[in-house]
Amino acid sequence: MITCCVRYEIEPREIEAFEAFARRWIELVNRHGGTHHGYFLPSEGASDVALALFSFPSLADYERYRERFGVDPEFVEADRIRDESGCVRRYERTFMRPLLS
């Protein structure tokens, strides 16, 4: 299993657009072979950081999912939410190997 941790720097004034973006990606990851563990959004105080965690059974499965980016109309639509709203300033991906009980 491989888990992707995405750290987002978001635009706080566009939190509703970010939530729409996040809900869409949860659905897409789950439908295309992954398990989305959720988005974690700022709760209190002034923060512009959000996190997402999702897993795929293998790196090869993740790569098959990534092949849809920019091609699959649903993936393009989901990214359009981000692009048109400006809700994401930047993001970085880290891949991790979970240690579970």
PDB file of N, CA, C and O in Angstrom, residues 6-11 14-29 36 38-41 50-52 54 65-66 69 74-93:
ATOM      1  N   VAL A   6      -1.065  15.062   0.808  1.00  0.00           N
ATOM      2  CA  VAL A   6      -0.982  16.313   0.057  1.00  0.00           C
ATOM      3  C   VAL A   6      -1.168  17.460   1.042  1.00  0.00           C
ATOM      4  O   VAL A   6      -2.157  17.506   1.779  1.00  0.00           O
ATOM      5  N   ARG A   7      -0.206  18.354   1.053  1.00  0.00           N
ATOM      6  CA  ARG A   7      -0.272  19.562   1.888  1.00  0.00           C
ATOM      7  C   ARG A   7      -0.625  20.723   0.966  1.00  0.00           C
ATOM      8  O   ARG A   7       0.087  20.988   0.000  1.00  0.00           O
ATOM      9  N   TYR A   8      -1.740  21.361   1.256  1.00  0.00           N
ATOM     10  CA  TYR A   8      -2.215  22.483   0.454  1.00  0.00           C
ATOM     11  C   TYR A   8      -2.009  23.788   1.204  1.00  0.00           C
ATOM     12  O   TYR A   8      -2.269  23.860   2.405  1.00  0.00           O
ATOM     13  N   GLU A   9      -1.607  24.799   0.485  1.00  0.00           N
ATOM     14  CA  GLU A   9      -1.702  26.173   0.972  1.00  0.00           C
ATOM     15  C   GLU A   9      -2.918  26.731   0.250  1.00  0.00           C
ATOM     16  O   GLU A   9      -2.933  26.823  -0.980  1.00  0.00           O
ATOM     17  N   ILE A  10      -3.951  27.050   1.024  1.00  0.00           N
ATOM     18  CA  ILE A  10      -5.222  27.454   0.425  1.00  0.00           C
ATOM     19  C   ILE A  10      -5.468  28.950   0.613  1.00  0.00           C
ATOM     20  O   ILE A  10      -4.852  29.597   1.453  1.00  0.00           O
ATOM     21  N   GLU A  11      -6.384  29.445  -0.174  1.00  0.00           N
ATOM     22  CA  GLU A  11      -6.853  30.820  -0.053  1.00  0.00           C
ATOM     23  C   GLU A  11      -8.042  30.792   0.905  1.00  0.00           C
ATOM     24  O   GLU A  11      -9.108  30.282   0.553  1.00  0.00           O
ATOM     25  N   GLU A  14     -11.585  31.477  -0.090  1.00  0.00           N
ATOM     26  CA  GLU A  14     -12.197  30.549  -1.047  1.00  0.00           C
ATOM     27  C   GLU A  14     -12.403  29.161  -0.436  1.00  0.00           C
ATOM     28  O   GLU A  14     -12.364  28.154  -1.134  1.00  0.00           O
ATOM     29  N   ILE A  15     -12.636  29.108   0.872  1.00  0.00           N
ATOM     30  CA  ILE A  15     -12.766  27.822   1.556  1.00  0.00           C
ATOM     31  C   ILE A  15     -13.946  27.006   1.017  1.00  0.00           C
ATOM     32  O   ILE A  15     -13.848  25.779   0.894  1.00  0.00           O
ATOM     33  N   GLU A  16     -15.042  27.654   0.651  1.00  0.00           N
ATOM     34  CA  GLU A  16     -16.178  26.910   0.102  1.00  0.00           C
ATOM     35  C   GLU A  16     -15.819  26.250  -1.218  1.00  0.00           C
ATOM     36  O   GLU A  16     -16.210  25.110  -1.478  1.00  0.00           O
ATOM     37  N   ALA A  17     -15.068  26.949  -2.061  1.00  0.00           N
ATOM     38  CA  ALA A  17     -14.620  26.357  -3.327  1.00  0.00           C
ATOM     39  C   ALA A  17     -13.656  25.208  -3.054  1.00  0.00           C
ATOM     40  O   ALA A  17     -13.724  24.167  -3.722  1.00  0.00           O
ATOM     41  N   PHE A  18     -12.773  25.378  -2.062  1.00  0.00           N
ATOM     42  CA  PHE A  18     -11.855  24.291  -1.724  1.00  0.00           C
ATOM     43  C   PHE A  18     -12.637  23.072  -1.247  1.00  0.00           C
ATOM     44  O   PHE A  18     -12.306  21.934  -1.604  1.00  0.00           O
ATOM     45  N   GLU A  19     -13.673  23.274  -0.455  1.00  0.00           N
ATOM     46  CA  GLU A  19     -14.479  22.148   0.016  1.00  0.00           C
ATOM     47  C   GLU A  19     -15.165  21.439  -1.152  1.00  0.00           C
ATOM     48  O   GLU A  19     -15.243  20.206  -1.169  1.00  0.00           O
ATOM     49  N   ALA A  20     -15.639  22.178  -2.142  1.00  0.00           N
ATOM     50  CA  ALA A  20     -16.250  21.566  -3.331  1.00  0.00           C
ATOM     51  C   ALA A  20     -15.205  20.761  -4.104  1.00  0.00           C
ATOM     52  O   ALA A  20     -15.470  19.634  -4.550  1.00  0.00           O
ATOM     53  N   PHE A  21     -14.024  21.333  -4.263  1.00  0.00           N
ATOM     54  CA  PHE A  21     -12.892  20.662  -4.908  1.00  0.00           C
ATOM     55  C   PHE A  21     -12.564  19.366  -4.165  1.00  0.00           C
ATOM     56  O   PHE A  21     -12.422  18.298  -4.767  1.00  0.00           O
ATOM     57  N   ALA A  22     -12.476  19.438  -2.841  1.00  0.00           N
ATOM     58  CA  ALA A  22     -12.118  18.289  -2.013  1.00  0.00           C
ATOM     59  C   ALA A  22     -13.171  17.184  -2.122  1.00  0.00           C
ATOM     60  O   ALA A  22     -12.833  16.005  -2.295  1.00  0.00           O
ATOM     61  N   ARG A  23     -14.427  17.545  -2.030  1.00  0.00           N
ATOM     62  CA  ARG A  23     -15.498  16.537  -2.126  1.00  0.00           C
ATOM     63  C   ARG A  23     -15.437  15.797  -3.461  1.00  0.00           C
ATOM     64  O   ARG A  23     -15.646  14.586  -3.533  1.00  0.00           O
ATOM     65  N   ARG A  24     -15.151  16.535  -4.502  1.00  0.00           N
ATOM     66  CA  ARG A  24     -15.072  15.929  -5.839  1.00  0.00           C
ATOM     67  C   ARG A  24     -13.921  14.934  -5.916  1.00  0.00           C
ATOM     68  O   ARG A  24     -14.067  13.836  -6.455  1.00  0.00           O
ATOM     69  N   TRP A  25     -12.760  15.309  -5.351  1.00  0.00           N
ATOM     70  CA  TRP A  25     -11.603  14.403  -5.413  1.00  0.00           C
ATOM     71  C   TRP A  25     -11.780  13.190  -4.512  1.00  0.00           C
ATOM     72  O   TRP A  25     -11.308  12.100  -4.833  1.00  0.00           O
ATOM     73  N   ILE A  26     -12.469  13.339  -3.402  1.00  0.00           N
ATOM     74  CA  ILE A  26     -12.759  12.166  -2.561  1.00  0.00           C
ATOM     75  C   ILE A  26     -13.526  11.143  -3.395  1.00  0.00           C
ATOM     76  O   ILE A  26     -13.190   9.950  -3.424  1.00  0.00           O
ATOM     77  N   GLU A  27     -14.542  11.605  -4.090  1.00  0.00           N
ATOM     78  CA  GLU A  27     -15.359  10.729  -4.930  1.00  0.00           C
ATOM     79  C   GLU A  27     -14.514  10.073  -6.027  1.00  0.00           C
ATOM     80  O   GLU A  27     -14.611   8.863  -6.258  1.00  0.00           O
ATOM     81  N   LEU A  28     -13.676  10.852  -6.702  1.00  0.00           N
ATOM     82  CA  LEU A  28     -12.891  10.322  -7.817  1.00  0.00           C
ATOM     83  C   LEU A  28     -11.843   9.308  -7.357  1.00  0.00           C
ATOM     84  O   LEU A  28     -11.653   8.272  -7.999  1.00  0.00           O
ATOM     85  N   VAL A  29     -11.155   9.596  -6.269  1.00  0.00           N
ATOM     86  CA  VAL A  29     -10.157   8.650  -5.755  1.00  0.00           C
ATOM     87  C   VAL A  29     -10.841   7.336  -5.407  1.00  0.00           C
ATOM     88  O   VAL A  29     -10.374   6.248  -5.800  1.00  0.00           O
ATOM     89  N   HIS A  36      -9.875   7.143  -0.086  1.00  0.00           N
ATOM     90  CA  HIS A  36      -9.606   8.503   0.396  1.00  0.00           C
ATOM     91  C   HIS A  36      -9.882   8.541   1.890  1.00  0.00           C
ATOM     92  O   HIS A  36     -10.923   8.097   2.348  1.00  0.00           O
ATOM     93  N   GLY A  38      -9.787  11.387   3.615  1.00  0.00           N
ATOM     94  CA  GLY A  38     -10.373  12.678   3.929  1.00  0.00           C
ATOM     95  C   GLY A  38      -9.433  13.851   3.767  1.00  0.00           C
ATOM     96  O   GLY A  38      -8.225  13.699   3.607  1.00  0.00           O
ATOM     97  N   TYR A  39     -10.042  15.015   3.812  1.00  0.00           N
ATOM     98  CA  TYR A  39      -9.330  16.288   3.827  1.00  0.00           C
ATOM     99  C   TYR A  39      -9.421  16.830   5.241  1.00  0.00           C
ATOM    100  O   TYR A  39     -10.430  16.655   5.914  1.00  0.00           O
ATOM    101  N   PHE A  40      -8.392  17.486   5.657  1.00  0.00           N
ATOM    102  CA  PHE A  40      -8.329  18.061   6.994  1.00  0.00           C
ATOM    103  C   PHE A  40      -8.112  19.552   6.811  1.00  0.00           C
ATOM    104  O   PHE A  40      -7.075  19.985   6.319  1.00  0.00           O
ATOM    105  N   LEU A  41      -9.142  20.325   7.187  1.00  0.00           N
ATOM    106  CA  LEU A  41      -9.193  21.759   6.901  1.00  0.00           C
ATOM    107  C   LEU A  41      -8.908  22.577   8.151  1.00  0.00           C
ATOM    108  O   LEU A  41      -9.109  22.105   9.271  1.00  0.00           O
ATOM    109  N   ALA A  50      -4.221  23.018   4.560  1.00  0.00           N
ATOM    110  CA  ALA A  50      -5.147  21.882   4.559  1.00  0.00           C
ATOM    111  C   ALA A  50      -4.353  20.653   4.133  1.00  0.00           C
ATOM    112  O   ALA A  50      -3.338  20.764   3.437  1.00  0.00           O
ATOM    113  N   LEU A  51      -4.808  19.495   4.564  1.00  0.00           N
ATOM    114  CA  LEU A  51      -4.146  18.234   4.236  1.00  0.00           C
ATOM    115  C   LEU A  51      -5.149  17.261   3.639  1.00  0.00           C
ATOM    116  O   LEU A  51      -6.333  17.304   3.962  1.00  0.00           O
ATOM    117  N   ALA A  52      -4.654  16.376   2.802  1.00  0.00           N
ATOM    118  CA  ALA A  52      -5.454  15.269   2.281  1.00  0.00           C
ATOM    119  C   ALA A  52      -4.615  14.008   2.369  1.00  0.00           C
ATOM    120  O   ALA A  52      -3.399  14.050   2.163  1.00  0.00           O
ATOM    121  N   PHE A  54      -4.786   9.879   1.024  1.00  0.00           N
ATOM    122  CA  PHE A  54      -5.470   8.806   0.308  1.00  0.00           C
ATOM    123  C   PHE A  54      -4.467   7.723  -0.035  1.00  0.00           C
ATOM    124  O   PHE A  54      -3.270   7.990  -0.150  1.00  0.00           O
ATOM    125  N   TYR A  65      -4.192   5.583 -11.934  1.00  0.00           N
ATOM    126  CA  TYR A  65      -5.111   6.666 -11.561  1.00  0.00           C
ATOM    127  C   TYR A  65      -4.591   8.004 -12.114  1.00  0.00           C
ATOM    128  O   TYR A  65      -5.348   8.778 -12.695  1.00  0.00           O
ATOM    129  N   ARG A  66      -3.310   8.273 -11.961  1.00  0.00           N
ATOM    130  CA  ARG A  66      -2.719   9.543 -12.410  1.00  0.00           C
ATOM    131  C   ARG A  66      -2.779   9.715 -13.927  1.00  0.00           C
ATOM    132  O   ARG A  66      -2.774  10.847 -14.426  1.00  0.00           O
ATOM    133  N   PHE A  69      -5.381  12.207 -15.332  1.00  0.00           N
ATOM    134  CA  PHE A  69      -5.269  13.657 -15.177  1.00  0.00           C
ATOM    135  C   PHE A  69      -5.099  14.325 -16.531  1.00  0.00           C
ATOM    136  O   PHE A  69      -4.296  13.902 -17.348  1.00  0.00           O
ATOM    137  N   GLU A  74     -14.032  14.067 -16.076  1.00  0.00           N
ATOM    138  CA  GLU A  74     -14.360  14.300 -14.667  1.00  0.00           C
ATOM    139  C   GLU A  74     -13.157  14.839 -13.897  1.00  0.00           C
ATOM    140  O   GLU A  74     -13.314  15.680 -13.007  1.00  0.00           O
ATOM    141  N   PHE A  75     -11.975  14.387 -14.233  1.00  0.00           N
ATOM    142  CA  PHE A  75     -10.766  14.885 -13.574  1.00  0.00           C
ATOM    143  C   PHE A  75     -10.521  16.338 -13.972  1.00  0.00           C
ATOM    144  O   PHE A  75     -10.174  17.175 -13.138  1.00  0.00           O
ATOM    145  N   VAL A  76     -10.717  16.627 -15.251  1.00  0.00           N
ATOM    146  CA  VAL A  76     -10.548  18.005 -15.746  1.00  0.00           C
ATOM    147  C   VAL A  76     -11.543  18.926 -15.059  1.00  0.00           C
ATOM    148  O   VAL A  76     -11.194  20.033 -14.624  1.00  0.00           O
ATOM    149  N   GLU A  77     -12.796  18.470 -14.921  1.00  0.00           N
ATOM    150  CA  GLU A  77     -13.832  19.269 -14.249  1.00  0.00           C
ATOM    151  C   GLU A  77     -13.456  19.551 -12.791  1.00  0.00           C
ATOM    152  O   GLU A  77     -13.620  20.663 -12.296  1.00  0.00           O
ATOM    153  N   ALA A  78     -12.953  18.532 -12.102  1.00  0.00           N
ATOM    154  CA  ALA A  78     -12.565  18.719 -10.695  1.00  0.00           C
ATOM    155  C   ALA A  78     -11.433  19.731 -10.569  1.00  0.00           C
ATOM    156  O   ALA A  78     -11.451  20.590  -9.678  1.00  0.00           O
ATOM    157  N   ASP A  79     -10.458  19.647 -11.454  1.00  0.00           N
ATOM    158  CA  ASP A  79      -9.358  20.617 -11.414  1.00  0.00           C
ATOM    159  C   ASP A  79      -9.819  22.021 -11.778  1.00  0.00           C
ATOM    160  O   ASP A  79      -9.251  23.008 -11.314  1.00  0.00           O
ATOM    161  N   ARG A  80     -10.847  22.112 -12.602  1.00  0.00           N
ATOM    162  CA  ARG A  80     -11.372  23.429 -12.985  1.00  0.00           C
ATOM    163  C   ARG A  80     -11.888  24.184 -11.765  1.00  0.00           C
ATOM    164  O   ARG A  80     -11.768  25.411 -11.689  1.00  0.00           O
ATOM    165  N   ILE A  81     -12.455  23.470 -10.789  1.00  0.00           N
ATOM    166  CA  ILE A  81     -12.922  24.122  -9.557  1.00  0.00           C
ATOM    167  C   ILE A  81     -11.753  24.857  -8.909  1.00  0.00           C
ATOM    168  O   ILE A  81     -11.867  26.019  -8.520  1.00  0.00           O
ATOM    169  N   ARG A  82     -10.633  24.178  -8.798  1.00  0.00           N
ATOM    170  CA  ARG A  82      -9.441  24.769  -8.206  1.00  0.00           C
ATOM    171  C   ARG A  82      -8.928  25.948  -9.044  1.00  0.00           C
ATOM    172  O   ARG A  82      -8.648  27.023  -8.527  1.00  0.00           O
ATOM    173  N   ASP A  83      -8.811  25.708 -10.340  1.00  0.00           N
ATOM    174  CA  ASP A  83      -8.217  26.715 -11.221  1.00  0.00           C
ATOM    175  C   ASP A  83      -9.055  27.985 -11.317  1.00  0.00           C
ATOM    176  O   ASP A  83      -8.515  29.093 -11.284  1.00  0.00           O
ATOM    177  N   GLU A  84     -10.368  27.836 -11.426  1.00  0.00           N
ATOM    178  CA  GLU A  84     -11.224  29.009 -11.603  1.00  0.00           C
ATOM    179  C   GLU A  84     -11.440  29.791 -10.319  1.00  0.00           C
ATOM    180  O   GLU A  84     -11.630  31.000 -10.361  1.00  0.00           O
ATOM    181  N   SER A  85     -11.391  29.107  -9.179  1.00  0.00           N
ATOM    182  CA  SER A  85     -11.636  29.800  -7.906  1.00  0.00           C
ATOM    183  C   SER A  85     -10.358  30.365  -7.291  1.00  0.00           C
ATOM    184  O   SER A  85     -10.417  31.303  -6.497  1.00  0.00           O
ATOM    185  N   GLY A  86      -9.221  29.776  -7.625  1.00  0.00           N
ATOM    186  CA  GLY A  86      -7.983  30.189  -6.971  1.00  0.00           C
ATOM    187  C   GLY A  86      -7.904  29.713  -5.526  1.00  0.00           C
ATOM    188  O   GLY A  86      -7.166  30.277  -4.721  1.00  0.00           O
ATOM    189  N   CYS A  87      -8.657  28.666  -5.190  1.00  0.00           N
ATOM    190  CA  CYS A  87      -8.719  28.206  -3.805  1.00  0.00           C
ATOM    191  C   CYS A  87      -7.416  27.546  -3.330  1.00  0.00           C
ATOM    192  O   CYS A  87      -7.163  27.481  -2.129  1.00  0.00           O
ATOM    193  N   VAL A  88      -6.594  27.090  -4.256  1.00  0.00           N
ATOM    194  CA  VAL A  88      -5.308  26.482  -3.902  1.00  0.00           C
ATOM    195  C   VAL A  88      -4.195  27.383  -4.407  1.00  0.00           C
ATOM    196  O   VAL A  88      -4.102  27.658  -5.601  1.00  0.00           O
ATOM    197  N   ARG A  89      -3.365  27.841  -3.484  1.00  0.00           N
ATOM    198  CA  ARG A  89      -2.213  28.661  -3.862  1.00  0.00           C
ATOM    199  C   ARG A  89      -1.063  27.778  -4.352  1.00  0.00           C
ATOM    200  O   ARG A  89      -0.390  28.092  -5.313  1.00  0.00           O
ATOM    201  N   ARG A  90      -0.843  26.686  -3.610  1.00  0.00           N
ATOM    202  CA  ARG A  90       0.186  25.720  -3.985  1.00  0.00           C
ATOM    203  C   ARG A  90      -0.051  24.438  -3.208  1.00  0.00           C
ATOM    204  O   ARG A  90      -0.806  24.431  -2.234  1.00  0.00           O
ATOM    205  N   TYR A  91       0.596  23.370  -3.652  1.00  0.00           N
ATOM    206  CA  TYR A  91       0.475  22.096  -2.936  1.00  0.00           C
ATOM    207  C   TYR A  91       1.731  21.270  -3.175  1.00  0.00           C
ATOM    208  O   TYR A  91       2.480  21.507  -4.120  1.00  0.00           O
ATOM    209  N   GLU A  92       1.941  20.334  -2.287  1.00  0.00           N
ATOM    210  CA  GLU A  92       3.062  19.400  -2.435  1.00  0.00           C
ATOM    211  C   GLU A  92       2.606  18.020  -2.002  1.00  0.00           C
ATOM    212  O   GLU A  92       1.801  17.865  -1.082  1.00  0.00           O
ATOM    213  N   ARG A  93       3.095  17.019  -2.726  1.00  0.00           N
ATOM    214  CA  ARG A  93       2.735  15.620  -2.467  1.00  0.00           C
ATOM    215  C   ARG A  93       3.906  14.895  -1.830  1.00  0.00           C
ATOM    216  O   ARG A  93       5.046  15.060  -2.256  1.00  0.00           O
TER     217      ARG A  93
END
